[in-house]
CSV table of C-alpha atoms in Angstrom, one decimal:
chain,number,residue,atom,x,y,z
A,1471,ALA,CA,0.0,0.0,0.0
A,1472,GLN,CA,1.2,3.5,-0.7
A,1473,SER,CA,2.3,5.6,2.2
A,1474,VAL,CA,4.4,8.6,3.0
A,1475,THR,CA,6.8,9.4,5.9
A,1476,GLN,CA,7.7,12.9,7.0
A,1477,LEU,CA,10.7,12.5,9.2
A,1478,ASP,CA,10.6,15.9,10.9
A,1479,SER,CA,7.6,16.9,13.0
A,1480,GLN,CA,9.1,20.4,13.6
A,1481,VAL,CA,11.7,22.5,11.7
A,1482,PRO,CA,12.7,25.8,13.2
A,1483,VAL,CA,14.7,28.1,10.9
A,1484,PHE,CA,15.7,31.8,10.8
A,1485,GLU,CA,14.3,34.1,8.2
A,1486,GLU,CA,16.2,34.2,4.9
A,1487,ALA,CA,17.9,30.8,5.7
A,1488,PRO,CA,17.3,27.8,3.4
A,1489,VAL,CA,15.0,25.0,4.4
A,1490,GLU,CA,14.4,21.4,3.4
A,1491,LEU,CA,11.3,19.4,4.6
A,1492,ARG,CA,11.8,15.7,4.0
A,1493,CYS,CA,9.2,13.3,2.6
A,1494,ASN,CA,9.7,9.6,1.6
A,1495,TYR,CA,7.1,7.5,0.0
A,1496,SER,CA,6.5,3.8,-0.5
A,1497,SER,CA,4.7,2.6,-3.6
A,1498,SER,CA,4.9,-0.3,-5.9
A,1499,VAL,CA,3.2,1.5,-8.8
A,1500,SER,CA,3.5,4.9,-10.6
A,1501,VAL,CA,3.3,7.6,-8.0
A,1502,TYR,CA,1.7,11.0,-8.0
A,1503,LEU,CA,3.0,13.2,-5.1
A,1504,PHE,CA,1.8,16.4,-3.5
A,1505,TRP,CA,2.8,19.0,-1.0
A,1506,TYR,CA,0.0,20.8,0.8
A,1507,VAL,CA,0.4,23.8,3.2
A,1508,GLN,CA,-1.9,24.7,6.1
A,1509,TYR,CA,-1.6,28.2,7.5
A,1510,PRO,CA,-2.9,28.8,11.0
A,1511,ASN,CA,-6.7,28.4,11.4
A,1512,GLN,CA,-7.1,27.5,7.7
A,1513,GLY,CA,-7.7,24.4,5.6
A,1514,LEU,CA,-5.1,22.8,3.4
A,1515,GLN,CA,-4.0,24.4,0.1
A,1516,LEU,CA,-2.1,22.7,-2.7
A,1517,LEU,CA,1.5,23.9,-2.8
A,1518,LEU,CA,2.9,21.8,-5.7
A,1519,LYS,CA,2.5,18.4,-7.3
A,1520,TYR,CA,4.4,15.8,-9.3
A,1521,LEU,CA,2.4,13.8,-11.8
A,1522,SER,CA,4.9,13.1,-14.6
A,1523,GLY,CA,7.6,14.8,-16.7
A,1524,SER,CA,10.2,17.0,-15.1
A,1525,THR,CA,11.2,15.7,-11.7
A,1526,LEU,CA,11.7,19.2,-10.4
A,1527,VAL,CA,8.4,21.1,-9.7
A,1528,GLU,CA,8.0,24.6,-8.4
A,1529,SER,CA,5.4,26.6,-6.6
A,1530,ILE,CA,4.5,30.3,-7.2
A,1531,ASN,CA,6.0,31.4,-3.9
A,1532,GLY,CA,9.5,30.0,-4.3
A,1533,PHE,CA,9.2,26.4,-3.0
A,1534,GLU,CA,10.4,23.5,-5.1
A,1535,ALA,CA,10.4,19.7,-4.7
A,1536,GLU,CA,12.3,17.1,-6.6
A,1537,PHE,CA,10.9,13.6,-7.3
A,1538,ASN,CA,13.7,11.1,-6.8
A,1539,LYS,CA,12.7,7.6,-7.7
A,1540,SER,CA,15.8,5.8,-6.7
A,1541,GLN,CA,15.6,7.3,-3.2
A,1542,THR,CA,11.8,7.3,-3.1
A,1543,SER,CA,11.8,10.9,-1.9
A,1544,PHE,CA,10.0,14.1,-2.6
A,1545,HIS,CA,11.7,16.7,-0.4
A,1546,LEU,CA,10.5,20.3,-0.3
A,1547,ARG,CA,13.0,23.1,-0.4
A,1548,LYS,CA,13.2,26.8,-0.3
A,1549,PRO,CA,16.5,28.8,-0.7
A,1550,SER,CA,15.3,31.7,1.5
A,1551,VAL,CA,12.3,31.5,3.8
A,1552,HIS,CA,10.1,34.3,5.0
A,1553,ILE,CA,8.1,34.8,8.2
A,1554,SER,CA,5.0,34.3,6.2
A,1555,ASP,CA,6.1,30.7,5.4
A,1556,THR,CA,5.4,29.7,8.9
A,1557,ALA,CA,2.8,26.9,8.5
A,1558,GLU,CA,2.3,23.2,8.6
A,1559,TYR,CA,3.3,21.2,5.5
A,1560,PHE,CA,1.9,17.9,4.5
A,1561,CYS,CA,3.3,15.5,1.9
A,1562,ALA,CA,0.7,13.2,0.2
A,1563,VAL,CA,0.7,10.3,-2.3
A,1564,HIS,CA,-2.2,9.5,-4.6
A,1565,VAL,CA,-3.8,6.1,-4.1
A,1566,LEU,CA,-6.1,4.5,-6.7
A,1567,THR,CA,-8.9,2.5,-5.1
A,1568,GLY,CA,-11.8,0.5,-6.4
A,1569,GLY,CA,-14.1,3.3,-5.7
A,1570,GLY,CA,-12.0,6.2,-6.9
A,1571,ASN,CA,-9.0,8.3,-6.2
A,1572,LYS,CA,-7.8,9.3,-2.8
A,1573,LEU,CA,-4.7,10.7,-1.1
A,1574,THR,CA,-2.7,9.3,1.8
A,1575,PHE,CA,-1.1,12.1,3.9
A,1576,GLY,CA,2.0,12.2,6.0
A,1577,THR,CA,2.0,13.3,9.6
A,1578,GLY,CA,3.0,16.9,8.8
A,1579,THR,CA,6.0,19.1,9.4
A,1580,GLN,CA,5.6,22.3,11.3
A,1581,LEU,CA,7.8,25.0,9.8
A,1582,LYS,CA,8.5,27.9,12.2
A,1583,VAL,CA,10.4,30.8,10.8
A,1584,GLU,CA,12.0,33.1,13.3
A,1585,LEU,CA,13.5,36.6,13.1
B,467,ASP,CA,-12.5,29.2,-7.7
B,468,VAL,CA,-13.4,25.9,-6.1
B,469,LYS,CA,-15.2,26.5,-2.9
B,470,VAL,CA,-15.7,23.9,-0.1
B,471,THR,CA,-17.6,25.2,2.9
B,472,GLN,CA,-18.2,23.6,6.2
B,473,SER,CA,-21.3,24.4,8.4
B,474,SER,CA,-19.4,25.5,11.5
B,475,ARG,CA,-15.8,26.6,12.3
B,476,TYR,CA,-16.2,25.7,16.0
B,477,LEU,CA,-18.6,23.3,17.7
B,478,VAL,CA,-19.0,22.2,21.3
B,479,LYS,CA,-21.1,19.2,22.1
B,480,ARG,CA,-21.7,17.0,25.1
B,481,THR,CA,-20.8,13.3,25.4
B,482,GLY,CA,-23.6,11.1,23.9
B,483,GLU,CA,-25.0,13.8,21.7
B,484,LYS,CA,-25.6,13.1,18.0
B,485,VAL,CA,-23.5,15.5,15.9
B,486,PHE,CA,-23.9,16.5,12.3
B,487,LEU,CA,-21.0,18.1,10.3
B,488,GLU,CA,-22.0,19.4,6.9
B,489,CYS,CA,-19.8,20.0,3.9
B,490,VAL,CA,-20.9,21.6,0.6
B,491,GLN,CA,-18.8,22.0,-2.6
B,492,ASP,CA,-19.7,24.1,-5.6
B,493,MET,CA,-17.6,22.5,-8.4
B,494,ASP,CA,-19.7,19.5,-9.3
B,495,HIS,CA,-17.0,17.2,-7.9
B,496,GLU,CA,-17.8,13.5,-7.8
B,497,ASN,CA,-15.5,12.7,-4.9
B,498,MET,CA,-15.9,14.0,-1.4
B,499,PHE,CA,-13.8,13.2,1.7
B,500,TRP,CA,-13.9,13.5,5.5
B,501,TYR,CA,-10.7,13.6,7.5
B,502,ARG,CA,-9.8,14.2,11.1
B,503,GLN,CA,-6.6,16.1,12.0
B,504,ASP,CA,-4.8,15.5,15.3
B,505,PRO,CA,-1.4,16.8,16.3
B,506,GLY,CA,1.4,14.4,15.4
B,507,LEU,CA,-1.0,12.1,13.5
B,508,GLY,CA,-1.6,14.3,10.4
B,509,LEU,CA,-4.8,13.8,8.4
B,510,ARG,CA,-6.6,10.5,8.7
B,511,LEU,CA,-9.3,9.5,6.3
B,512,ILE,CA,-12.7,8.7,8.0
B,513,TYR,CA,-14.9,8.1,5.0
B,514,PHE,CA,-15.1,9.1,1.3
B,515,SER,CA,-17.8,9.1,-1.3
B,516,TYR,CA,-17.3,8.8,-5.0
B,517,ASP,CA,-20.8,9.4,-6.1
B,518,VAL,CA,-24.3,10.1,-4.7
B,519,LYS,CA,-25.3,7.5,-2.1
B,520,MET,CA,-22.0,5.8,-2.5
B,521,LYS,CA,-19.5,5.6,0.3
B,522,GLU,CA,-16.3,3.8,1.3
B,523,LYS,CA,-14.7,3.4,4.6
B,524,GLY,CA,-11.4,5.1,5.2
B,525,ASP,CA,-8.7,4.3,7.8
B,526,ILE,CA,-10.7,5.2,10.9
B,527,PRO,CA,-14.5,4.9,10.3
B,528,GLU,CA,-15.4,3.5,13.8
B,529,GLY,CA,-17.8,5.8,15.6
B,530,TYR,CA,-18.7,7.7,12.4
B,531,SER,CA,-21.2,7.4,9.6
B,532,VAL,CA,-21.8,9.5,6.5
B,533,SER,CA,-24.6,10.6,4.2
B,534,ARG,CA,-24.5,11.8,0.6
B,535,GLU,CA,-28.0,12.4,-0.8
B,536,LYS,CA,-27.0,15.2,-3.2
B,537,LYS,CA,-23.8,15.5,-5.2
B,538,GLU,CA,-22.8,18.8,-3.6
B,539,ARG,CA,-23.3,17.8,0.0
B,540,PHE,CA,-21.5,15.3,2.2
B,541,SER,CA,-22.4,14.9,5.9
B,542,LEU,CA,-20.4,13.3,8.7
B,543,ILE,CA,-22.4,12.0,11.6
B,544,LEU,CA,-21.2,11.1,15.1
B,545,GLU,CA,-24.0,8.9,16.4
B,546,SER,CA,-23.0,9.3,20.0
B,547,ALA,CA,-20.2,11.7,20.5
B,548,SER,CA,-17.3,10.8,22.8
B,549,THR,CA,-14.4,12.8,24.2
B,550,ASN,CA,-11.9,11.0,22.0
B,551,GLN,CA,-13.7,12.5,19.0
B,552,THR,CA,-12.5,15.9,20.0
B,553,SER,CA,-10.6,17.0,16.9
B,554,MET,CA,-10.3,19.1,13.8
B,555,TYR,CA,-12.5,17.8,11.0
B,556,LEU,CA,-11.6,18.6,7.4
B,557,CYS,CA,-13.8,18.1,4.3
B,558,ALA,CA,-12.4,17.9,0.8
B,559,SER,CA,-13.6,17.3,-2.7
B,560,SER,CA,-12.0,16.3,-6.0
B,561,SER,CA,-13.0,15.6,-9.6
B,562,ARG,CA,-13.0,12.0,-10.7
B,563,THR,CA,-12.2,12.9,-14.3
B,564,ALA,CA,-9.5,15.4,-13.7
B,565,SER,CA,-6.0,14.0,-14.2
B,566,SER,CA,-4.6,16.3,-11.5
B,567,TYR,CA,-6.1,14.3,-8.6
B,568,GLU,CA,-6.0,17.5,-6.5
B,569,GLN,CA,-8.2,17.7,-3.5
B,570,TYR,CA,-9.8,21.0,-2.4
B,571,PHE,CA,-10.3,21.5,1.3
B,572,GLY,CA,-12.7,23.4,3.4
B,573,PRO,CA,-11.6,25.6,6.4
B,574,GLY,CA,-12.3,22.9,9.0
B,575,THR,CA,-14.5,22.4,12.0
B,576,ARG,CA,-12.9,22.2,15.4
B,577,LEU,CA,-15.2,20.0,17.5
B,578,THR,CA,-14.9,19.8,21.2
B,579,VAL,CA,-16.8,17.0,23.0
B,580,THR,CA,-17.1,17.6,26.8
């Protein structure tokens, strides 16, 4: 069964420093991978996704993630973080079931950006 | 813009009460989902529905039921609320035909059972 592991529950970082949030997946079939972000007191929003093609995908606010099949990873990176990036980040993998499509989520990584 | 709305942002109920959480989406999506979110556990799928009157159990269906009588509406029911059901509940929807597989989330309902 497809699953994702987020190794870090919390990542503190200073503003303008680089950050990497780690995500590893397990799947025996083709994978579709996602990163979602949840700002305080809000629902989840899609940050970026990998479906096929280029293994490096980017978001509009400077995040990027690279699909690495040999390491079964989809780590999220940003070269310089801002206070407004403080949020919880969830990695997810697509699962095809008999009834339809669903996503399996990781346990989340809380990114805290400090001055 | 896809919009998923949930009936309440905050809800306080007593143990043993029957609780209804409502979710409505306006994008004609076939798939709808209910998750609960707890610190350190991430999002766990309770139930999902891939069509009207169709439902499938998720990872943690015990103590919950669902209803989908209309395409745009998906209800989560706690037949007899218990304190261990205190949590954040998130509803989501997605298109069965879109190749993006993206799910769109509502703002969440924070339920407290006392």
